[in-house]
Structure formats: C-alpha cells, structure tokens
Amino acid sequence: MANKEPDLELGRKKLDWARQHMPIHARLRELYGEKKPFQGLTVAVCSHLEAKTGVLIETLAAAGAHVVFTGSEPMSTQDDVVAALNEQPNITGHAKRGLSDEEFEEIQLKVLEHEPDLIIDDAAELTARMYAKRPELAEKVIGTCEQTTTGVHRLEAMQKQGILKFPAYAVNDTPMKHLFDNVHGTGESSISNFMVVTNLLVAGKRIVVAGFGYCGRGLARKLRSLGAKVIVTEVDPRKALQAHMEGFEVMSMEKAAPLGDFFLTATGNRDVIRKEHFEKMKDGAVLANSGHFNVEISLNDLRELAASEREVRPGVTEYTLADGRRIHVIAEGRLVNLTAPTSMGHPVEVMDQTFAMQFMAALHLLEHRGELEPKVYPVPDEVDRRVAEIKLETLGIEIDSLRESQRRYLEAWKYEDIKF
Ligand code: NAI
C-alpha cells in the first residue's frame, strides 16, 4: 500500500471540474435536494473511484443518503478524490489505490459493515462479496443497481443458482447507459489513454480489436476514424457479420496475431489473447485491455514464454521472449482507460448520464420497495426516458412529441384504423 498523503486540494479541484460538466446531476440535486428521498438510508457505492463517481456520491448524499463507498478495482482509485469526499458530511469512504487482493477484500468488507440498504455496484463486486462473505446482510438490502456488462452476467449467474436475495436493476442494459458509456466512453477514454501511455501513433497502424460488442464497436469505429486499419475478432457470427458489413477486416485471433501492431480486448471473457497468439506476434506489439477483468490477455502464458520482463515506461511492461521479440502490455492487462498511470476514465459528460441512470434506478427501486422479486430486471423504460429528457433539457435541445393521432396510428393494426 502506498503511504503518500493524498493531495486534498487537488481532489477538491477534480470534483469541482466534474461537477461543472455534469448538468444532469446538478438537476437531480435541484429535484431531490429538498425532498431527500434517501433520508435515513445507507447507500453503498462500489465503483471506480474518481471525480465523476464522486459527484454521484455527493448527489446521493444531497438526496438524503448516508453514502458509504469503496473501489471496484484496486488500481482505479484516486486517493485525492477519496480524501475530498471523506471531508463531506454523510459520506464515508473506504478506498485506496494500489491495494493487494487481500487488502481490497478487507476494505470492501468494511463497507458492508455499514449494512447498506441499497447498493450501486460495478461488476457486481460488492454484491458478490456480500453473498460470498456476509450473506446474512442480504436480508436488509432493498436492491442493487448494476453498471457493467460483466456485473449483469454475474448477477444473472447468482439468480440462476438461487443465491440472489434482492432485486437487481441491469442499468448497464439501458439505452442511456450502454449506447453512450460503452460505445463512446470506453472508446474515447481507452484510445486516448493508450495514446498518452505509449506516445505512439495510431494512424496507419494495424489494430486488432477483440470483441465487437458495444465497447468493441466504439473502439473499432473511433480507431478507424483516426486512420488505423482495424481488424476485428469475434466468437458471435452475427457480430462478426456486422463488423464485416461495416467494412472491418474480420478474422480469427490466430490469423490476426502476426498482423497486429496493437491489440485491444473488449470481450468480458478470459484468455482471448494467449500462448499460441503471443508466439506469432510481431516484435514490438502493444497490447491493452478495456474489459472489466485483467484476464482477457493471459499474462500467465506471456510470463511463461518470456525470458525477461521490465517496465519500459510508466504503465508499460515489456516482455522479451526467448527469440528476442518484445511484447508490451499496458497496465498489466487491467482496464486501460481506468488503471494506467495517466487514466482518468470515461469523459465526464458520459458518466453524467451513466451515474444519473444509477441514481434514478436506485430511486425507482426504493419507490417500489417490496414489490419486486429477487431477480435481475431491466430498468423501466420511463426511467431511461426521463434521464434522456433531462439531458436534452441541459443541452437546450427541443424535440417533437407525438400527436394523439400519431400515437393512435402507431398502436393501430386494423386497416380502417390505419386509414382513419
Ligand atoms: P458485449 O457483450 O456487448 O460485447 C462483448 C463481445 O465480445 C460480444 O460480441 C462477444 O461475442 C465477444 N466475445 C466474447 N468472447 C470472445 C472471444 N474469445 N473473442 C472475441 N470476441 C469475444 O459487452 P460490452 O458492453 O462491449 O462489454 C465488454 C467488456 O467491457 C465487459 O467486461 C464490460 O464490463 C467492460 N466494460 C468496460 C468499460 C470500461 O470502462 N473499460 C465500460 C463498459 C464496459
């Protein structure tokens, strides 16, 4: 654990900058700051702890909650932001950058000791920890709101095994989240961090993107617009076809391995790049991951093949193989946009939307307390629409609304009704 004192003033400035660019949260504080719907409740927030998450935490506290928070990834926590949050009323944080796996678990358990009523989670880290270590606490929980693709999969697995004891809203699956956060947020922040960490040119490079889901498609499209020649790998034939029809080269990782200058994984799966691929890569290949866990690039395989490893620049490890080829991995294969030394996560405005969805989903769970089964639910469409409306208001964009005749037309099926 690093012992350097956090720079409190810098943490305050980071929060201030984020607040200025999160107008939906400003609106939520106006709407709920007086009503205080979360009054008397403890809300646990487990997420990447930097300024945008800080603004969500502040907004929940403004709406009456006692907020306890912790990190969802040991390397993405910014200690200065944690310090600037911890000085505020009704906010208690347990988080620190660079914790070992044991310390990370310990600190999450501390958050659970506050016996949360609601959970706002990332990759179901806190929820999974609760069921694994303190299952008795689940009785009291009204529900959880889940932000990531990986977390929704984990919650569905818990539901299948009959472990889930409270309802979960799949916030990740809402249009207001995944169409913006996964596509644009992951795309812009992963590429910008890749460029800053390596200081290498993207234009003209052959870049292999593994996975053409929401994140992968954002990465592939944005890399192409920067002048890269993008190759896509997939396991889903429909996604592969979609990538093909968008003009990307599609092939297996086996074929792509010797061609790529850079590799970016975004699959939510494990061992996507492994021994047989490293064996074929070019000297100097650079690899990074945008998926939630650090298992997409098999570092175990790479270490087995490597004769030596060293840090060549902050955040970049160089593995030299027995035949002299060098393979570079950013941030030990952890989320490149959140855990590399210069990482700041998604752009602020995107997280304004994502966290507004988390806030509104938590509020909806609270308002419908006791009505929902212990299952994973889609967030009701009206919640998604409401956040979209607030976002448009903050942008000053007006849109048309359906006339009564149009509404009836869209709901009609009989010829005479369609022709009325
Ligand atoms: P998604 O489910 O839309 O896409 C994943 C794609 O990967 C699917 O099309 C799937 O067929 C493909 N895939 C699975 N195994 C593969 C393999 N072995 N080789 C090639 N393709 C494979 O998921 P989404 O939303 O794109 O998320 C992907 C990952 O990124 C998840 O772990 C998610 O939690 C994470 N994520 C990371 C963010 C960040 O800030 N870096 C933000 C949002 C999500």
Coordinates of C-alpha atoms and ligand atoms in Angstrom, one line a residue:
M1 CA 0.0 0.0 0.0
A2 CA 1.4 3.4 -0.9
N3 CA 1.7 5.8 2.1
K4 CA 2.0 9.2 0.3
E5 CA -0.5 11.7 1.7
P6 CA -3.3 12.5 -0.8
D7 CA -3.4 16.0 -2.2
L8 CA -6.8 17.1 -0.8
E9 CA -6.8 20.4 -2.7
L10 CA -6.3 18.6 -6.0
G11 CA -9.1 16.2 -5.1
R12 CA -11.4 19.2 -4.4
K13 CA -10.5 20.7 -7.8
K14 CA -11.1 17.4 -9.6
L15 CA -14.6 17.2 -8.1
D16 CA -15.3 20.8 -8.9
W17 CA -14.4 20.2 -12.6
A18 CA -16.5 17.1 -12.8
R19 CA -19.5 18.9 -11.1
Q20 CA -19.2 21.7 -13.7
H21 CA -19.6 19.2 -16.5
M22 CA -22.3 17.0 -15.0
P23 CA -25.5 19.1 -15.6
I24 CA -27.9 16.1 -15.1
H25 CA -26.5 15.7 -11.6
A26 CA -27.0 19.4 -10.9
R27 CA -30.6 19.0 -12.0
L28 CA -31.0 15.9 -9.8
R29 CA -29.7 17.8 -6.8
E30 CA -32.3 20.5 -7.5
L31 CA -35.1 18.0 -7.9
Y32 CA -34.2 15.8 -4.8
G33 CA -32.0 18.0 -2.6
E34 CA -35.1 19.3 -0.6
K35 CA -37.3 16.2 -0.8
K36 CA -34.4 13.9 0.3
P37 CA -35.9 10.6 -0.8
F38 CA -33.0 8.6 0.5
Q39 CA -33.2 10.1 4.1
G40 CA -32.4 7.5 6.8
L41 CA -30.9 5.0 4.3
T42 CA -27.4 3.8 3.8
V43 CA -26.4 3.6 0.1
A44 CA -23.2 1.7 -0.7
V45 CA -21.4 2.8 -3.9
C46 CA -18.8 0.4 -5.3
S47 CA -17.2 1.9 -8.4
H48 CA -14.0 3.3 -10.0
L49 CA -13.3 6.0 -7.5
E50 CA -12.5 9.2 -9.3
A51 CA -14.2 12.5 -9.6
K52 CA -17.3 11.6 -11.6
T53 CA -18.1 8.8 -9.2
G54 CA -17.5 11.4 -6.5
V55 CA -20.3 13.6 -8.0
L56 CA -22.7 10.7 -7.9
I57 CA -21.8 10.1 -4.3
E58 CA -22.3 13.8 -3.5
T59 CA -25.7 13.8 -5.3
L60 CA -26.9 10.7 -3.3
A61 CA -25.8 12.4 -0.1
A62 CA -27.6 15.6 -1.1
A63 CA -30.7 13.5 -1.7
G64 CA -30.5 12.4 2.0
A65 CA -28.5 9.2 1.9
H66 CA -25.6 8.2 4.1
V67 CA -23.2 7.1 1.4
V68 CA -20.5 4.6 2.1
F69 CA -18.2 3.9 -0.8
T70 CA -15.4 1.7 -2.0
G71 CA -13.5 0.9 -5.2
S72 CA -14.4 -1.7 -7.7
E73 CA -10.9 -2.1 -9.0
P74 CA -7.8 -1.8 -6.8
M75 CA -5.9 0.3 -9.3
S76 CA -8.5 2.8 -10.4
T77 CA -8.9 4.6 -7.1
Q78 CA -7.7 8.2 -6.9
D79 CA -6.7 8.9 -3.3
D80 CA -7.1 12.7 -3.6
V81 CA -10.7 12.4 -4.7
V82 CA -11.3 9.9 -1.8
A83 CA -9.9 12.4 0.6
A84 CA -12.1 15.3 -0.8
L85 CA -15.2 13.1 -0.5
N86 CA -14.4 12.0 3.0
E87 CA -14.3 15.5 4.3
Q88 CA -18.0 16.0 3.4
P89 CA -21.0 15.2 5.6
N90 CA -22.9 12.0 5.2
I91 CA -20.1 10.4 3.2
T92 CA -17.8 7.6 4.5
G93 CA -15.3 6.2 2.1
H94 CA -13.0 3.1 2.4
A95 CA -10.8 3.1 -0.6
K96 CA -7.1 3.4 -1.5
R97 CA -5.2 3.0 -4.7
G98 CA -2.8 0.0 -5.1
L99 CA -4.3 -2.4 -2.6
S100 CA -3.3 -6.0 -2.7
D101 CA -6.2 -8.5 -3.3
E102 CA -6.4 -9.2 0.4
E103 CA -6.5 -5.5 1.4
F104 CA -9.1 -4.9 -1.3
E105 CA -11.3 -7.5 0.1
E106 CA -10.8 -6.2 3.7
I107 CA -11.8 -2.7 2.7
Q108 CA -14.9 -3.9 0.9
L109 CA -15.9 -5.8 4.0
K110 CA -15.6 -2.6 5.9
V111 CA -18.2 -1.0 3.7
L112 CA -20.5 -4.0 4.2
E113 CA -20.2 -3.5 8.0
H114 CA -22.4 -0.3 7.4
E115 CA -25.2 -2.7 6.5
P116 CA -26.3 -0.9 3.3
D117 CA -30.0 -0.6 2.3
L118 CA -29.2 -0.1 -1.3
I119 CA -26.2 -1.0 -3.5
I120 CA -24.8 0.9 -6.5
D121 CA -22.4 -1.6 -8.0
D122 CA -19.8 -2.0 -10.7
A123 CA -19.2 -5.6 -12.0
A124 CA -21.3 -6.8 -9.0
E125 CA -18.1 -6.6 -6.9
L126 CA -19.8 -5.6 -3.7
T127 CA -22.9 -7.7 -4.2
A128 CA -20.8 -10.8 -5.0
R129 CA -18.6 -10.1 -1.9
M130 CA -21.7 -9.8 0.2
Y131 CA -23.0 -13.2 -0.9
A132 CA -19.6 -14.8 -0.5
K133 CA -18.6 -13.4 2.9
R134 CA -21.6 -11.7 4.7
P135 CA -24.7 -13.4 3.2
E136 CA -26.8 -12.5 6.2
L137 CA -26.7 -8.8 5.3
A138 CA -28.6 -9.5 2.1
E139 CA -31.9 -9.7 4.1
K140 CA -31.9 -6.0 4.7
V141 CA -30.9 -4.9 1.1
I142 CA -33.7 -3.3 -0.9
G143 CA -31.9 -3.9 -4.2
T144 CA -28.8 -3.3 -6.3
C145 CA -28.2 -1.3 -9.5
E146 CA -25.5 -2.7 -11.8
Q147 CA -23.4 -0.6 -14.1
T148 CA -21.4 -3.1 -16.2
T149 CA -21.9 -5.9 -18.7
T150 CA -19.8 -8.2 -16.6
G151 CA -21.7 -7.4 -13.5
V152 CA -25.1 -8.1 -15.1
H153 CA -23.7 -11.5 -16.2
R154 CA -22.6 -12.2 -12.6
L155 CA -25.9 -11.2 -11.2
E156 CA -27.7 -13.5 -13.7
A157 CA -25.4 -16.3 -12.7
M158 CA -26.4 -15.7 -9.0
Q159 CA -30.1 -15.6 -9.9
K160 CA -29.7 -19.0 -11.8
Q161 CA -28.1 -20.5 -8.8
G162 CA -30.8 -19.2 -6.5
I163 CA -28.4 -17.1 -4.5
L164 CA -29.8 -13.6 -5.3
K165 CA -32.0 -12.5 -2.4
F166 CA -32.9 -9.0 -3.6
P167 CA -33.9 -7.4 -6.9
A168 CA -31.2 -6.0 -9.3
Y169 CA -31.6 -3.4 -12.0
A170 CA -29.4 -4.0 -15.0
V171 CA -28.5 -0.3 -15.5
N172 CA -25.9 -1.4 -18.0
D173 CA -28.5 -2.6 -20.4
T174 CA -30.4 0.7 -20.6
P175 CA -30.0 2.7 -23.8
M176 CA -29.0 5.8 -21.9
K177 CA -26.0 3.7 -20.5
H178 CA -24.7 1.3 -23.0
L179 CA -25.3 3.3 -26.2
F180 CA -23.1 6.1 -24.8
D181 CA -20.9 4.8 -22.0
N182 CA -19.8 1.5 -23.5
V183 CA -19.6 2.8 -27.1
H184 CA -18.3 6.4 -26.7
G185 CA -17.0 6.5 -23.2
T186 CA -14.9 3.3 -23.4
G187 CA -13.9 4.1 -27.0
E188 CA -12.6 7.7 -26.4
S189 CA -11.0 7.0 -23.0
S190 CA -9.3 3.7 -23.9
I191 CA -7.9 5.2 -27.1
S192 CA -6.8 8.4 -25.5
N193 CA -5.1 6.6 -22.6
F194 CA -3.4 4.2 -25.0
M195 CA -2.0 7.1 -26.9
V196 CA -0.9 9.0 -23.8
V197 CA 0.7 6.0 -22.1
T198 CA 2.6 4.8 -25.2
N199 CA 3.1 8.2 -27.0
L200 CA 2.7 6.1 -30.3
L201 CA 0.9 7.0 -33.5
V202 CA -2.4 5.3 -34.2
A203 CA -2.8 6.5 -37.8
G204 CA -1.7 3.8 -40.3
K205 CA -1.3 1.1 -37.7
R206 CA -3.0 -2.3 -37.9
I207 CA -5.0 -2.6 -34.7
V208 CA -6.8 -5.8 -33.7
V209 CA -10.0 -5.2 -31.6
A210 CA -11.2 -8.4 -29.9
G211 CA -15.0 -8.3 -29.4
F212 CA -17.5 -6.3 -31.5
G213 CA -20.0 -5.7 -28.7
Y214 CA -20.8 -2.2 -27.5
C215 CA -17.3 -1.4 -26.3
G216 CA -15.5 -3.1 -29.2
R217 CA -17.6 -1.4 -31.8
G218 CA -16.9 2.0 -30.3
L219 CA -13.2 1.2 -30.2
A220 CA -13.1 -0.1 -33.8
R221 CA -15.0 2.8 -35.3
K222 CA -13.0 5.5 -33.5
L223 CA -9.7 3.9 -34.3
R224 CA -10.7 3.8 -37.9
S225 CA -11.6 7.4 -37.8
L226 CA -8.0 8.1 -36.5
G227 CA -6.6 6.4 -39.6
A228 CA -5.9 2.9 -38.2
K229 CA -6.5 -0.3 -40.2
V230 CA -8.8 -2.2 -37.9
I231 CA -9.1 -6.0 -37.7
V232 CA -12.0 -7.4 -35.6
T233 CA -12.1 -10.8 -33.9
E234 CA -15.4 -12.3 -32.6
V235 CA -17.0 -15.5 -31.5
D236 CA -20.6 -14.5 -32.3
P237 CA -21.3 -14.9 -36.0
R238 CA -23.8 -12.0 -36.1
K239 CA -21.4 -9.6 -34.5
A240 CA -18.7 -10.8 -36.9
L241 CA -21.0 -10.1 -39.9
Q242 CA -21.9 -6.7 -38.6
A243 CA -18.2 -5.8 -38.3
H244 CA -17.7 -7.2 -41.8
M245 CA -20.5 -5.1 -43.2
E246 CA -19.2 -2.0 -41.5
G247 CA -16.1 -2.6 -43.6
F248 CA -13.7 -4.0 -40.9
E249 CA -11.5 -7.0 -41.7
V250 CA -12.8 -9.9 -39.6
M251 CA -10.7 -13.0 -38.8
S252 CA -9.6 -15.3 -36.1
M253 CA -7.2 -14.2 -33.4
E254 CA -4.8 -16.8 -34.8
K255 CA -4.7 -15.1 -38.1
A256 CA -4.7 -11.6 -36.7
A257 CA -1.9 -12.2 -34.2
P258 CA 1.0 -11.9 -36.6
L259 CA -0.6 -8.9 -38.4
G260 CA -1.4 -6.5 -35.5
D261 CA 0.8 -3.7 -34.4
F262 CA -1.6 -3.0 -31.4
F263 CA -4.3 -5.2 -29.8
L264 CA -7.2 -4.0 -27.7
T265 CA -9.5 -6.5 -26.0
A266 CA -13.1 -5.8 -25.0
T267 CA -14.9 -9.1 -24.7
G268 CA -15.7 -9.6 -21.0
N269 CA -14.1 -13.0 -21.5
R270 CA -10.8 -14.7 -20.5
D271 CA -7.7 -15.8 -22.3
V272 CA -8.7 -14.1 -25.5
I273 CA -5.0 -13.5 -26.3
R274 CA -2.9 -16.4 -25.1
K275 CA 0.2 -18.5 -25.7
E276 CA -0.4 -19.5 -29.3
H277 CA -1.1 -15.9 -30.2
F278 CA 2.0 -14.4 -28.4
E279 CA 4.1 -17.0 -30.3
K280 CA 3.1 -15.4 -33.6
M281 CA 3.2 -11.7 -32.7
K282 CA 5.5 -9.1 -34.3
D283 CA 8.4 -7.7 -32.3
G284 CA 7.1 -4.5 -30.5
A285 CA 3.4 -5.4 -30.5
V286 CA 1.5 -3.4 -27.8
L287 CA -1.5 -4.9 -26.0
A288 CA -4.2 -3.3 -23.9
N289 CA -7.5 -4.4 -22.4
S290 CA -10.8 -2.5 -22.0
G291 CA -12.9 -5.3 -20.5
H292 CA -13.6 -5.4 -16.8
F293 CA -11.2 -8.1 -15.5
N294 CA -7.4 -8.4 -16.2
V295 CA -7.9 -11.9 -17.6
E296 CA -8.6 -11.1 -21.3
I297 CA -4.8 -11.1 -22.1
S298 CA -3.3 -14.2 -20.5
L299 CA -0.3 -12.8 -18.6
N300 CA 0.4 -16.2 -17.1
D301 CA 1.0 -17.5 -20.7
L302 CA 3.1 -14.5 -21.5
R303 CA 5.2 -14.8 -18.4
E304 CA 5.8 -18.5 -19.2
L305 CA 7.1 -17.5 -22.6
A306 CA 9.1 -14.5 -21.5
A307 CA 12.8 -14.7 -20.8
S308 CA 12.6 -11.3 -19.0
E309 CA 10.3 -8.5 -18.2
R310 CA 10.8 -4.9 -17.3
E311 CA 8.8 -1.6 -17.0
V312 CA 9.8 0.3 -20.2
R313 CA 7.8 3.4 -19.3
P314 CA 5.2 4.1 -16.6
G315 CA 2.3 1.7 -17.2
V316 CA 4.0 -0.3 -19.9
T317 CA 5.6 -3.7 -19.2
E318 CA 7.9 -5.2 -21.8
Y319 CA 8.1 -9.0 -22.1
T320 CA 11.1 -10.2 -24.0
L321 CA 10.6 -13.7 -25.4
A322 CA 13.4 -16.3 -25.8
D323 CA 13.8 -15.4 -29.5
G324 CA 14.3 -11.7 -28.7
R325 CA 10.8 -10.4 -29.7
R326 CA 9.3 -7.8 -27.4
I327 CA 5.7 -7.7 -26.4
H328 CA 4.3 -4.7 -24.5
V329 CA 1.3 -4.8 -22.1
I330 CA -0.3 -1.7 -20.7
A331 CA -1.4 -1.6 -17.1
E332 CA -0.8 -5.3 -16.5
G333 CA -3.8 -6.0 -18.7
R334 CA -6.2 -4.1 -16.4
L335 CA -8.7 -1.6 -17.8
V336 CA -6.6 0.7 -19.9
N337 CA -8.9 3.6 -19.5
L338 CA -9.0 3.4 -15.8
T339 CA -5.9 1.9 -14.4
A340 CA -2.9 3.1 -16.5
P341 CA -0.9 5.9 -14.7
T342 CA -2.5 8.7 -16.7
S343 CA -6.0 7.3 -16.8
M344 CA -9.0 9.4 -16.0
G345 CA -11.7 7.0 -17.0
H346 CA -14.6 8.0 -19.3
P347 CA -15.2 11.5 -20.4
V348 CA -17.2 13.5 -17.7
E349 CA -20.4 14.1 -19.7
V350 CA -20.8 10.4 -20.5
M351 CA -20.6 9.5 -16.8
D352 CA -23.1 12.2 -16.0
Q353 CA -25.6 10.0 -18.0
T354 CA -24.5 6.7 -16.6
F355 CA -24.5 7.8 -13.0
A356 CA -27.8 9.6 -13.4
M357 CA -29.2 6.2 -14.6
Q358 CA -27.7 4.6 -11.4
F359 CA -29.3 7.3 -9.2
M360 CA -32.7 7.1 -10.9
A361 CA -32.7 3.3 -10.9
A362 CA -31.9 3.3 -7.1
L363 CA -34.7 5.8 -6.5
H364 CA -37.1 3.6 -8.5
L365 CA -36.1 0.5 -6.5
L366 CA -36.7 2.5 -3.4
E367 CA -40.1 3.7 -4.5
H368 CA -41.1 0.1 -5.4
R369 CA -39.6 -1.4 -2.4
G370 CA -41.0 -4.9 -1.6
E371 CA -42.8 -5.1 -5.0
L372 CA -40.1 -6.9 -6.9
E373 CA -38.9 -10.5 -6.8
P374 CA -35.2 -11.3 -6.2
K375 CA -34.3 -11.2 -9.9
V376 CA -32.4 -9.2 -12.4
Y377 CA -34.7 -6.7 -14.0
P378 CA -34.4 -4.3 -16.9
V379 CA -34.7 -0.7 -15.7
P380 CA -38.2 0.5 -16.6
D381 CA -38.2 2.5 -19.8
E382 CA -39.8 5.6 -18.2
V383 CA -36.6 5.9 -16.0
D384 CA -34.4 5.8 -19.1
R385 CA -36.6 8.3 -21.0
R386 CA -36.6 10.7 -18.0
V387 CA -32.8 10.8 -17.9
A388 CA -32.7 11.4 -21.6
E389 CA -35.2 14.2 -21.3
I390 CA -33.2 15.9 -18.5
K391 CA -30.0 15.5 -20.7
L392 CA -31.7 17.1 -23.7
E393 CA -33.0 20.0 -21.4
T394 CA -29.5 20.6 -20.2
L395 CA -28.3 20.8 -23.8
G396 CA -31.2 23.1 -24.7
I397 CA -32.4 20.7 -27.4
E398 CA -36.1 20.5 -28.1
I399 CA -37.7 17.6 -29.9
D400 CA -41.1 16.9 -31.3
S401 CA -43.7 15.0 -29.3
L402 CA -46.3 12.6 -30.7
R403 CA -49.7 14.0 -31.6
E404 CA -52.7 12.0 -30.4
S405 CA -53.5 10.8 -34.0
Q406 CA -49.9 9.7 -34.4
R407 CA -50.0 7.7 -31.1
R408 CA -53.2 6.0 -32.2
Y409 CA -51.7 5.3 -35.7
L410 CA -48.7 3.6 -34.1
E411 CA -50.9 1.5 -31.9
A412 CA -53.4 0.5 -34.7
W413 CA -53.5 -2.7 -36.7
K414 CA -56.9 -2.8 -38.5
Y415 CA -56.9 -1.3 -42.0
E416 CA -59.8 1.1 -41.1
D417 CA -57.9 2.4 -38.1
I418 CA -54.7 3.0 -40.1
K419 CA -56.7 4.9 -42.7
F420 CA -58.8 7.0 -40.3
Ligands
NAI1 P1 -20.9 -7.1 -25.1 O1 -21.4 -8.3 -24.6 O2 -21.7 -6.1 -25.9 O3 -19.6 -7.4 -26.1 C1 -18.7 -8.4 -25.9 C2 -18.4 -9.1 -27.2 O4 -17.2 -9.9 -27.1 C3 -19.5 -10.0 -27.7 O5 -19.9 -9.6 -29.0 C4 -18.9 -11.4 -27.7 O6 -19.4 -12.2 -28.7 C5 -17.4 -11.1 -27.8 N1 -16.6 -12.1 -27.4 C6 -16.7 -12.9 -26.3 N2 -15.6 -13.8 -26.2 C7 -14.8 -13.5 -27.2 C8 -13.6 -14.0 -27.7 N3 -13.0 -15.0 -27.1 N4 -13.0 -13.5 -28.8 C9 -13.6 -12.5 -29.5 N5 -14.8 -11.9 -29.1 C10 -15.4 -12.4 -28.0 O7 -20.1 -6.4 -23.9 P2 -19.6 -4.8 -23.8 O8 -20.7 -4.0 -23.2 O9 -18.9 -4.5 -25.1 O10 -18.5 -5.0 -22.6 C11 -17.3 -5.7 -22.8 C12 -16.5 -5.7 -21.5 O11 -16.1 -4.3 -21.3 C13 -17.2 -6.1 -20.3 O12 -16.2 -6.8 -19.4 C14 -17.6 -4.9 -19.6 O13 -17.9 -5.0 -18.3 C15 -16.5 -4.0 -19.9 N6 -16.7 -2.5 -19.9 C16 -15.6 -1.8 -19.7 C17 -15.7 -0.4 -19.6 C18 -14.5 0.4 -19.4 O14 -14.6 1.5 -18.8 N7 -13.4 -0.1 -19.9 C19 -17.0 0.3 -19.8 C20 -18.1 -0.6 -20.1 C21 -18.0 -2.0 -20.1

